[in-house]
Amino acid sequence: MAKLIYSAIASLDGFTVDADGNFDWAAPDEEVHAFFNDRERSVGTYLYGRRMWETMLYWETASTGDDVPAVEREYARIWRAADKVVYSSTLDAVSTSRARLERKFDPEAVRQLKEAAEQDITIGGPGLAASALTAGLVDECHLFLNPVVVGGGTHALPAGLHLELELLDERRFGSGVVYLRYRTARST
Ligand SMILES: NC(=O)c1ccc[n+]([C@@H]2O[C@H](COP(=O)([O-])OP(=O)(O)OC[C@H]3O[C@@H](n4cnc5c(N)ncnc54)[C@H](OP(=O)(O)O)[C@@H]3O)[C@@H](O)[C@H]2O)c1
């Protein structure tokens, strides 16, 4: 059975996007990007909320040539090789290869996807991830905390959620980013 992983890059105060809609401060440097690539290599399917999808679509056509850093070339290849499920009630279609559209988040369908999948599944952004966290479907949370406080915006984790977590791994980077890998124990 595959794991469902919620992965997010957030500020120290827990926001993925600030109140002005910016997340420039979340852009990984080469060291973090290389680590991120290593983690993503085992992912077979990405579950995306529509907004996160619109951001990540960049990787469908991003250069894989010498004009971009090696970590970006590598990530573009990793991303294109994975399946994507996009959740949206407003998009007409997703025309990208290896992507399909779902109109609503069906916990039972995701449970079955986990059972059938041979490679791990990740979920993002926070709006969609809230549904999976609330349904108790998320097995691990991987957080990249950036050394910045932004004061408001989109919460990485939803209000009202109670989760017990077990720390599985951590890592610090030269930029001051800290990676925290937690297993979810139970939700109430
Ligand atoms: N921190 C970072 O490194 C980083 C990286 C990339 C992007 N971002 C930004 O982070 C933000 C993403 O967070 P978000 O919470 O605003 O967006 P999100 O979860 O990616 O997308 C929200 C949208 O997904 C769809 N959706 C969510 N839950 C659903 C459900 N249960 N059933 C069906 N559809 C569902 C809806 O689309 P419809 O409105 O179409 O129905 C909803 O408006 C974006 O602004 C993105 O640009 C941050």
PDB file of C-alpha atoms and ligand atoms in Angstrom:
ATOM      1  CA  MET A   1       0.000   0.000   0.000  1.00  0.00           C
ATOM      2  CA  ALA A   2       1.344   3.422  -0.948  1.00  0.00           C
ATOM      3  CA  LYS A   3       1.741   6.292   1.509  1.00  0.00           C
ATOM      4  CA  LEU A   4      -0.078   9.587   1.088  1.00  0.00           C
ATOM      5  CA  ILE A   5       2.325  12.418   1.881  1.00  0.00           C
ATOM      6  CA  TYR A   6       1.412  16.034   2.455  1.00  0.00           C
ATOM      7  CA  SER A   7       4.420  18.081   1.429  1.00  0.00           C
ATOM      8  CA  ALA A   8       4.560  21.850   1.919  1.00  0.00           C
ATOM      9  CA  ILE A   9       7.065  24.670   1.869  1.00  0.00           C
ATOM     10  CA  ALA A  10       6.061  27.157   4.560  1.00  0.00           C
ATOM     11  CA  SER A  11       7.180  30.177   6.564  1.00  0.00           C
ATOM     12  CA  LEU A  12       8.145  29.682  10.203  1.00  0.00           C
ATOM     13  CA  ASP A  13       4.679  30.930  11.179  1.00  0.00           C
ATOM     14  CA  GLY A  14       3.081  28.267   9.023  1.00  0.00           C
ATOM     15  CA  PHE A  15       1.967  30.000   5.824  1.00  0.00           C
ATOM     16  CA  THR A  16       2.529  28.683   2.291  1.00  0.00           C
ATOM     17  CA  VAL A  17       1.613  32.017   0.668  1.00  0.00           C
ATOM     18  CA  ASP A  18       1.661  35.411   2.362  1.00  0.00           C
ATOM     19  CA  ALA A  19      -1.285  37.814   2.600  1.00  0.00           C
ATOM     20  CA  ASP A  20      -0.231  39.504  -0.674  1.00  0.00           C
ATOM     21  CA  GLY A  21      -0.170  36.187  -2.543  1.00  0.00           C
ATOM     22  CA  ASN A  22       3.639  36.021  -2.593  1.00  0.00           C
ATOM     23  CA  PHE A  23       5.720  32.956  -1.969  1.00  0.00           C
ATOM     24  CA  ASP A  24       9.025  34.115  -3.484  1.00  0.00           C
ATOM     25  CA  TRP A  25      10.560  33.505  -0.059  1.00  0.00           C
ATOM     26  CA  ALA A  26       9.718  29.788  -0.465  1.00  0.00           C
ATOM     27  CA  ALA A  27      11.843  29.277  -3.595  1.00  0.00           C
ATOM     28  CA  PRO A  28      14.372  26.542  -2.749  1.00  0.00           C
ATOM     29  CA  ASP A  29      18.070  27.148  -3.259  1.00  0.00           C
ATOM     30  CA  GLU A  30      20.191  24.505  -4.976  1.00  0.00           C
ATOM     31  CA  GLU A  31      20.870  22.496  -1.811  1.00  0.00           C
ATOM     32  CA  VAL A  32      17.190  22.324  -0.789  1.00  0.00           C
ATOM     33  CA  HIS A  33      16.102  21.678  -4.380  1.00  0.00           C
ATOM     34  CA  ALA A  34      18.473  18.709  -4.707  1.00  0.00           C
ATOM     35  CA  PHE A  35      17.151  17.233  -1.452  1.00  0.00           C
ATOM     36  CA  PHE A  36      13.577  17.850  -2.601  1.00  0.00           C
ATOM     37  CA  ASN A  37      14.305  16.044  -5.880  1.00  0.00           C
ATOM     38  CA  ASP A  38      15.629  13.037  -3.971  1.00  0.00           C
ATOM     39  CA  ARG A  39      12.432  12.878  -1.929  1.00  0.00           C
ATOM     40  CA  GLU A  40      10.168  13.268  -4.973  1.00  0.00           C
ATOM     41  CA  ARG A  41      11.831  10.539  -7.001  1.00  0.00           C
ATOM     42  CA  SER A  42       9.773   7.847  -5.278  1.00  0.00           C
ATOM     43  CA  VAL A  43       6.467   9.629  -5.961  1.00  0.00           C
ATOM     44  CA  GLY A  44       4.226   8.050  -8.590  1.00  0.00           C
ATOM     45  CA  THR A  45       1.197  10.333  -8.324  1.00  0.00           C
ATOM     46  CA  TYR A  46       0.639  13.958  -7.348  1.00  0.00           C
ATOM     47  CA  LEU A  47      -2.786  15.046  -6.084  1.00  0.00           C
ATOM     48  CA  TYR A  48      -3.167  18.785  -6.668  1.00  0.00           C
ATOM     49  CA  GLY A  49      -5.650  21.456  -5.679  1.00  0.00           C
ATOM     50  CA  ARG A  50      -6.389  23.682  -8.645  1.00  0.00           C
ATOM     51  CA  ARG A  51      -4.225  26.595  -7.459  1.00  0.00           C
ATOM     52  CA  MET A  52      -1.203  24.447  -6.762  1.00  0.00           C
ATOM     53  CA  TRP A  53      -1.728  22.768 -10.134  1.00  0.00           C
ATOM     54  CA  GLU A  54      -1.727  26.124 -11.903  1.00  0.00           C
ATOM     55  CA  THR A  55       1.633  26.914 -10.285  1.00  0.00           C
ATOM     56  CA  MET A  56       3.183  23.493 -10.907  1.00  0.00           C
ATOM     57  CA  LEU A  57       2.105  23.437 -14.561  1.00  0.00           C
ATOM     58  CA  TYR A  58       5.256  25.473 -15.173  1.00  0.00           C
ATOM     59  CA  TRP A  59       7.223  22.207 -15.022  1.00  0.00           C
ATOM     60  CA  GLU A  60       5.386  20.724 -18.002  1.00  0.00           C
ATOM     61  CA  THR A  61       7.174  23.061 -20.390  1.00  0.00           C
ATOM     62  CA  ALA A  62      10.182  24.142 -18.287  1.00  0.00           C
ATOM     63  CA  SER A  63      13.521  23.890 -20.012  1.00  0.00           C
ATOM     64  CA  THR A  64      15.530  20.711 -19.559  1.00  0.00           C
ATOM     65  CA  GLY A  65      18.493  22.247 -21.337  1.00  0.00           C
ATOM     66  CA  ASP A  66      21.798  23.677 -20.180  1.00  0.00           C
ATOM     67  CA  ASP A  67      20.207  27.124 -19.779  1.00  0.00           C
ATOM     68  CA  VAL A  68      18.775  26.111 -16.375  1.00  0.00           C
ATOM     69  CA  PRO A  69      20.452  24.670 -13.248  1.00  0.00           C
ATOM     70  CA  ALA A  70      20.829  20.888 -13.094  1.00  0.00           C
ATOM     71  CA  VAL A  71      18.414  20.593 -10.121  1.00  0.00           C
ATOM     72  CA  GLU A  72      15.660  22.245 -12.174  1.00  0.00           C
ATOM     73  CA  ARG A  73      16.294  20.029 -15.202  1.00  0.00           C
ATOM     74  CA  GLU A  74      16.111  17.006 -12.961  1.00  0.00           C
ATOM     75  CA  TYR A  75      12.933  18.142 -11.233  1.00  0.00           C
ATOM     76  CA  ALA A  76      11.210  18.771 -14.578  1.00  0.00           C
ATOM     77  CA  ARG A  77      11.966  15.173 -15.563  1.00  0.00           C
ATOM     78  CA  ILE A  78      10.751  13.781 -12.221  1.00  0.00           C
ATOM     79  CA  TRP A  79       7.550  15.828 -12.428  1.00  0.00           C
ATOM     80  CA  ARG A  80       6.729  14.840 -16.003  1.00  0.00           C
ATOM     81  CA  ALA A  81       7.217  11.150 -15.252  1.00  0.00           C
ATOM     82  CA  ALA A  82       4.557  11.128 -12.504  1.00  0.00           C
ATOM     83  CA  ASP A  83       0.770  10.896 -12.793  1.00  0.00           C
ATOM     84  CA  LYS A  84      -1.293  13.869 -11.634  1.00  0.00           C
ATOM     85  CA  VAL A  85      -4.848  14.149 -10.372  1.00  0.00           C
ATOM     86  CA  VAL A  86      -6.183  17.719 -10.367  1.00  0.00           C
ATOM     87  CA  TYR A  87      -9.126  18.634  -8.123  1.00  0.00           C
ATOM     88  CA  SER A  88     -11.274  21.482  -9.388  1.00  0.00           C
ATOM     89  CA  SER A  89     -14.898  22.384  -9.859  1.00  0.00           C
ATOM     90  CA  THR A  90     -14.038  25.259 -12.200  1.00  0.00           C
ATOM     91  CA  LEU A  91     -11.481  23.948 -14.695  1.00  0.00           C
ATOM     92  CA  ASP A  92     -12.970  22.652 -17.935  1.00  0.00           C
ATOM     93  CA  ALA A  93     -10.167  20.177 -18.546  1.00  0.00           C
ATOM     94  CA  VAL A  94      -6.530  19.376 -17.911  1.00  0.00           C
ATOM     95  CA  SER A  95      -4.839  18.860 -21.238  1.00  0.00           C
ATOM     96  CA  THR A  96      -1.439  17.888 -19.871  1.00  0.00           C
ATOM     97  CA  SER A  97      -0.169  14.370 -20.420  1.00  0.00           C
ATOM     98  CA  ARG A  98      -0.452  12.016 -17.402  1.00  0.00           C
ATOM     99  CA  ALA A  99      -3.050  14.282 -15.727  1.00  0.00           C
ATOM    100  CA  ARG A 100      -6.739  13.826 -15.053  1.00  0.00           C
ATOM    101  CA  LEU A 101      -9.431  15.991 -13.502  1.00  0.00           C
ATOM    102  CA  GLU A 102     -11.611  15.202 -10.471  1.00  0.00           C
ATOM    103  CA  ARG A 103     -14.583  17.393  -9.571  1.00  0.00           C
ATOM    104  CA  LYS A 104     -14.595  16.568  -5.860  1.00  0.00           C
ATOM    105  CA  PHE A 105     -12.389  14.930  -3.285  1.00  0.00           C
ATOM    106  CA  ASP A 106     -13.742  11.445  -2.616  1.00  0.00           C
ATOM    107  CA  PRO A 107     -11.973   9.910   0.422  1.00  0.00           C
ATOM    108  CA  GLU A 108     -12.939   6.375  -0.574  1.00  0.00           C
ATOM    109  CA  ALA A 109     -11.480   6.813  -4.074  1.00  0.00           C
ATOM    110  CA  VAL A 110      -8.220   8.082  -2.565  1.00  0.00           C
ATOM    111  CA  ARG A 111      -8.169   5.152  -0.132  1.00  0.00           C
ATOM    112  CA  GLN A 112      -8.468   2.798  -3.095  1.00  0.00           C
ATOM    113  CA  LEU A 113      -5.781   4.689  -4.995  1.00  0.00           C
ATOM    114  CA  LYS A 114      -3.432   4.223  -2.011  1.00  0.00           C
ATOM    115  CA  GLU A 115      -4.186   0.526  -1.899  1.00  0.00           C
ATOM    116  CA  ALA A 116      -3.569   0.026  -5.602  1.00  0.00           C
ATOM    117  CA  ALA A 117      -0.514   2.279  -5.996  1.00  0.00           C
ATOM    118  CA  GLU A 118       2.999   0.876  -5.929  1.00  0.00           C
ATOM    119  CA  GLN A 119       4.685   4.256  -5.529  1.00  0.00           C
ATOM    120  CA  ASP A 120       3.969   6.980  -2.970  1.00  0.00           C
ATOM    121  CA  ILE A 121       1.391   9.698  -3.539  1.00  0.00           C
ATOM    122  CA  THR A 122       1.774  13.343  -2.533  1.00  0.00           C
ATOM    123  CA  ILE A 123      -0.916  15.960  -1.988  1.00  0.00           C
ATOM    124  CA  GLY A 124      -0.811  19.791  -2.187  1.00  0.00           C
ATOM    125  CA  GLY A 125      -1.763  22.662  -1.784  1.00  0.00           C
ATOM    126  CA  PRO A 126      -3.206  23.267   1.604  1.00  0.00           C
ATOM    127  CA  GLY A 127      -6.826  23.733   0.509  1.00  0.00           C
ATOM    128  CA  LEU A 128      -6.980  20.257  -0.989  1.00  0.00           C
ATOM    129  CA  ALA A 129      -4.702  18.727   1.632  1.00  0.00           C
ATOM    130  CA  ALA A 130      -7.153  19.871   4.325  1.00  0.00           C
ATOM    131  CA  SER A 131      -9.716  17.385   2.946  1.00  0.00           C
ATOM    132  CA  ALA A 132      -7.237  14.493   3.087  1.00  0.00           C
ATOM    133  CA  LEU A 133      -5.928  15.444   6.536  1.00  0.00           C
ATOM    134  CA  THR A 134      -9.436  15.749   7.924  1.00  0.00           C
ATOM    135  CA  ALA A 135     -10.389  12.367   6.422  1.00  0.00           C
ATOM    136  CA  GLY A 136      -7.373  10.750   8.142  1.00  0.00           C
ATOM    137  CA  LEU A 137      -5.827   9.738   4.821  1.00  0.00           C
ATOM    138  CA  VAL A 138      -2.437  11.435   5.198  1.00  0.00           C
ATOM    139  CA  ASP A 139       0.342   9.110   6.402  1.00  0.00           C
ATOM    140  CA  GLU A 140       3.200  11.604   6.520  1.00  0.00           C
ATOM    141  CA  CYS A 141       3.674  15.387   6.595  1.00  0.00           C
ATOM    142  CA  HIS A 142       6.879  16.748   5.091  1.00  0.00           C
ATOM    143  CA  LEU A 143       7.414  20.397   5.965  1.00  0.00           C
ATOM    144  CA  PHE A 144      10.162  22.674   4.698  1.00  0.00           C
ATOM    145  CA  LEU A 145      10.170  25.584   7.137  1.00  0.00           C
ATOM    146  CA  ASN A 146      11.779  28.753   5.828  1.00  0.00           C
ATOM    147  CA  PRO A 147      13.556  31.295   8.044  1.00  0.00           C
ATOM    148  CA  VAL A 148      10.931  33.970   7.516  1.00  0.00           C
ATOM    149  CA  VAL A 149       7.816  35.145   9.348  1.00  0.00           C
ATOM    150  CA  VAL A 150       5.177  36.561   6.987  1.00  0.00           C
ATOM    151  CA  GLY A 151       2.375  37.379   9.412  1.00  0.00           C
ATOM    152  CA  GLY A 152      -0.576  35.987   7.469  1.00  0.00           C
ATOM    153  CA  GLY A 153      -1.782  34.289   4.305  1.00  0.00           C
ATOM    154  CA  THR A 154      -2.671  30.677   3.500  1.00  0.00           C
ATOM    155  CA  HIS A 155      -2.160  28.298   6.413  1.00  0.00           C
ATOM    156  CA  ALA A 156      -0.165  25.165   5.572  1.00  0.00           C
ATOM    157  CA  LEU A 157      -2.349  23.238   8.014  1.00  0.00           C
ATOM    158  CA  PRO A 158      -6.090  23.735   8.404  1.00  0.00           C
ATOM    159  CA  ALA A 159      -7.765  25.321  11.430  1.00  0.00           C
ATOM    160  CA  GLY A 160      -9.584  22.902  13.700  1.00  0.00           C
ATOM    161  CA  LEU A 161      -7.392  19.902  12.908  1.00  0.00           C
ATOM    162  CA  HIS A 162      -5.847  17.920  15.758  1.00  0.00           C
ATOM    163  CA  LEU A 163      -3.097  15.514  14.750  1.00  0.00           C
ATOM    164  CA  GLU A 164      -0.627  13.557  16.838  1.00  0.00           C
ATOM    165  CA  LEU A 165       2.699  13.318  15.010  1.00  0.00           C
ATOM    166  CA  GLU A 166       5.835  11.231  15.303  1.00  0.00           C
ATOM    167  CA  LEU A 167       9.076  12.797  14.081  1.00  0.00           C
ATOM    168  CA  LEU A 168      10.761  10.446  11.589  1.00  0.00           C
ATOM    169  CA  ASP A 169      13.508  12.635  10.211  1.00  0.00           C
ATOM    170  CA  GLU A 170      14.862  16.168  10.190  1.00  0.00           C
ATOM    171  CA  ARG A 171      17.508  18.091   8.329  1.00  0.00           C
ATOM    172  CA  ARG A 172      18.921  21.602   8.382  1.00  0.00           C
ATOM    173  CA  PHE A 173      20.212  23.442   5.328  1.00  0.00           C
ATOM    174  CA  GLY A 174      22.743  26.241   4.874  1.00  0.00           C
ATOM    175  CA  SER A 175      19.983  28.684   3.931  1.00  0.00           C
ATOM    176  CA  GLY A 176      18.321  28.217   7.327  1.00  0.00           C
ATOM    177  CA  VAL A 177      15.542  26.019   5.930  1.00  0.00           C
ATOM    178  CA  VAL A 178      14.609  23.092   8.180  1.00  0.00           C
ATOM    179  CA  TYR A 179      13.010  19.913   6.860  1.00  0.00           C
ATOM    180  CA  LEU A 180      10.713  18.015   9.214  1.00  0.00           C
ATOM    181  CA  ARG A 181       9.285  14.625   8.322  1.00  0.00           C
ATOM    182  CA  TYR A 182       6.430  13.431  10.510  1.00  0.00           C
ATOM    183  CA  ARG A 183       4.279  10.327  10.543  1.00  0.00           C
ATOM    184  CA  THR A 184       0.675  10.960  11.483  1.00  0.00           C
ATOM    185  CA  ALA A 185      -0.347   8.830  14.439  1.00  0.00           C
ATOM    186  CA  ARG A 186      -4.019   9.601  14.824  1.00  0.00           C
ATOM    187  CA  SER A 187      -6.482  12.422  14.341  1.00  0.00           C
ATOM    188  CA  THR A 188      -9.342  13.465  16.622  1.00  0.00           C
TER     189      THR A 188
HETATM  190  N1  LIG B   1       4.752  27.614  -0.620  1.00  0.00           N
HETATM  191  C1  LIG B   1       5.072  27.178  -1.823  1.00  0.00           C
HETATM  192  O1  LIG B   1       6.200  26.741  -2.048  1.00  0.00           O
HETATM  193  C2  LIG B   1       4.100  27.182  -2.940  1.00  0.00           C
HETATM  194  C3  LIG B   1       4.444  26.464  -4.082  1.00  0.00           C
HETATM  195  C4  LIG B   1       3.531  26.442  -5.111  1.00  0.00           C
HETATM  196  C5  LIG B   1       2.347  27.145  -5.006  1.00  0.00           C
HETATM  197  N2  LIG B   1       2.039  27.841  -3.902  1.00  0.00           N
HETATM  198  C6  LIG B   1       0.780  28.573  -3.766  1.00  0.00           C
HETATM  199  O2  LIG B   1       0.016  28.001  -2.719  1.00  0.00           O
HETATM  200  C7  LIG B   1      -1.387  28.204  -2.984  1.00  0.00           C
HETATM  201  C8  LIG B   1      -2.101  26.860  -2.917  1.00  0.00           C
HETATM  202  O3  LIG B   1      -2.880  26.800  -1.791  1.00  0.00           O
HETATM  203  P1  LIG B   1      -4.487  26.899  -1.819  1.00  0.00           P
HETATM  204  O4  LIG B   1      -4.931  26.263  -0.542  1.00  0.00           O
HETATM  205  O5  LIG B   1      -4.864  28.311  -2.110  1.00  0.00           O
HETATM  206  O6  LIG B   1      -4.884  26.096  -3.096  1.00  0.00           O
HETATM  207  P2  LIG B   1      -5.041  24.564  -3.531  1.00  0.00           P
HETATM  208  O7  LIG B   1      -5.406  23.662  -2.424  1.00  0.00           O
HETATM  209  O8  LIG B   1      -3.883  24.205  -4.395  1.00  0.00           O
HETATM  210  O9  LIG B   1      -6.269  24.800  -4.515  1.00  0.00           O
HETATM  211  C9  LIG B   1      -7.543  25.150  -4.035  1.00  0.00           C
HETATM  212  C10 LIG B   1      -8.527  24.777  -5.113  1.00  0.00           C
HETATM  213  O10 LIG B   1      -8.476  23.354  -5.341  1.00  0.00           O
HETATM  214  C11 LIG B   1      -9.766  22.858  -5.568  1.00  0.00           C
HETATM  215  N3  LIG B   1     -10.152  22.038  -4.437  1.00  0.00           N
HETATM  216  C12 LIG B   1      -9.692  22.101  -3.162  1.00  0.00           C
HETATM  217  N4  LIG B   1     -10.304  21.177  -2.399  1.00  0.00           N
HETATM  218  C13 LIG B   1     -11.152  20.521  -3.210  1.00  0.00           C
HETATM  219  C14 LIG B   1     -12.066  19.467  -3.014  1.00  0.00           C
HETATM  220  N5  LIG B   1     -12.231  18.901  -1.782  1.00  0.00           N
HETATM  221  N6  LIG B   1     -12.786  19.029  -4.067  1.00  0.00           N
HETATM  222  C15 LIG B   1     -12.630  19.603  -5.290  1.00  0.00           C
HETATM  223  N7  LIG B   1     -11.783  20.618  -5.544  1.00  0.00           N
HETATM  224  C16 LIG B   1     -11.063  21.058  -4.507  1.00  0.00           C
HETATM  225  C17 LIG B   1     -10.679  24.076  -5.694  1.00  0.00           C
HETATM  226  O11 LIG B   1     -10.588  24.468  -7.053  1.00  0.00           O
HETATM  227  P3  LIG B   1     -11.815  25.211  -7.841  1.00  0.00           P
HETATM  228  O12 LIG B   1     -11.868  26.585  -7.258  1.00  0.00           O
HETATM  229  O13 LIG B   1     -11.387  25.162  -9.263  1.00  0.00           O
HETATM  230  O14 LIG B   1     -13.048  24.391  -7.550  1.00  0.00           O
HETATM  231  C18 LIG B   1      -9.981  25.072  -4.789  1.00  0.00           C
HETATM  232  O15 LIG B   1     -10.316  26.415  -5.076  1.00  0.00           O
HETATM  233  C19 LIG B   1      -1.474  28.783  -4.377  1.00  0.00           C
HETATM  234  O16 LIG B   1      -1.709  30.160  -4.309  1.00  0.00           O
HETATM  235  C20 LIG B   1      -0.118  28.492  -4.969  1.00  0.00           C
HETATM  236  O17 LIG B   1       0.252  29.402  -5.954  1.00  0.00           O
HETATM  237  C21 LIG B   1       2.904  27.852  -2.843  1.00  0.00           C
END
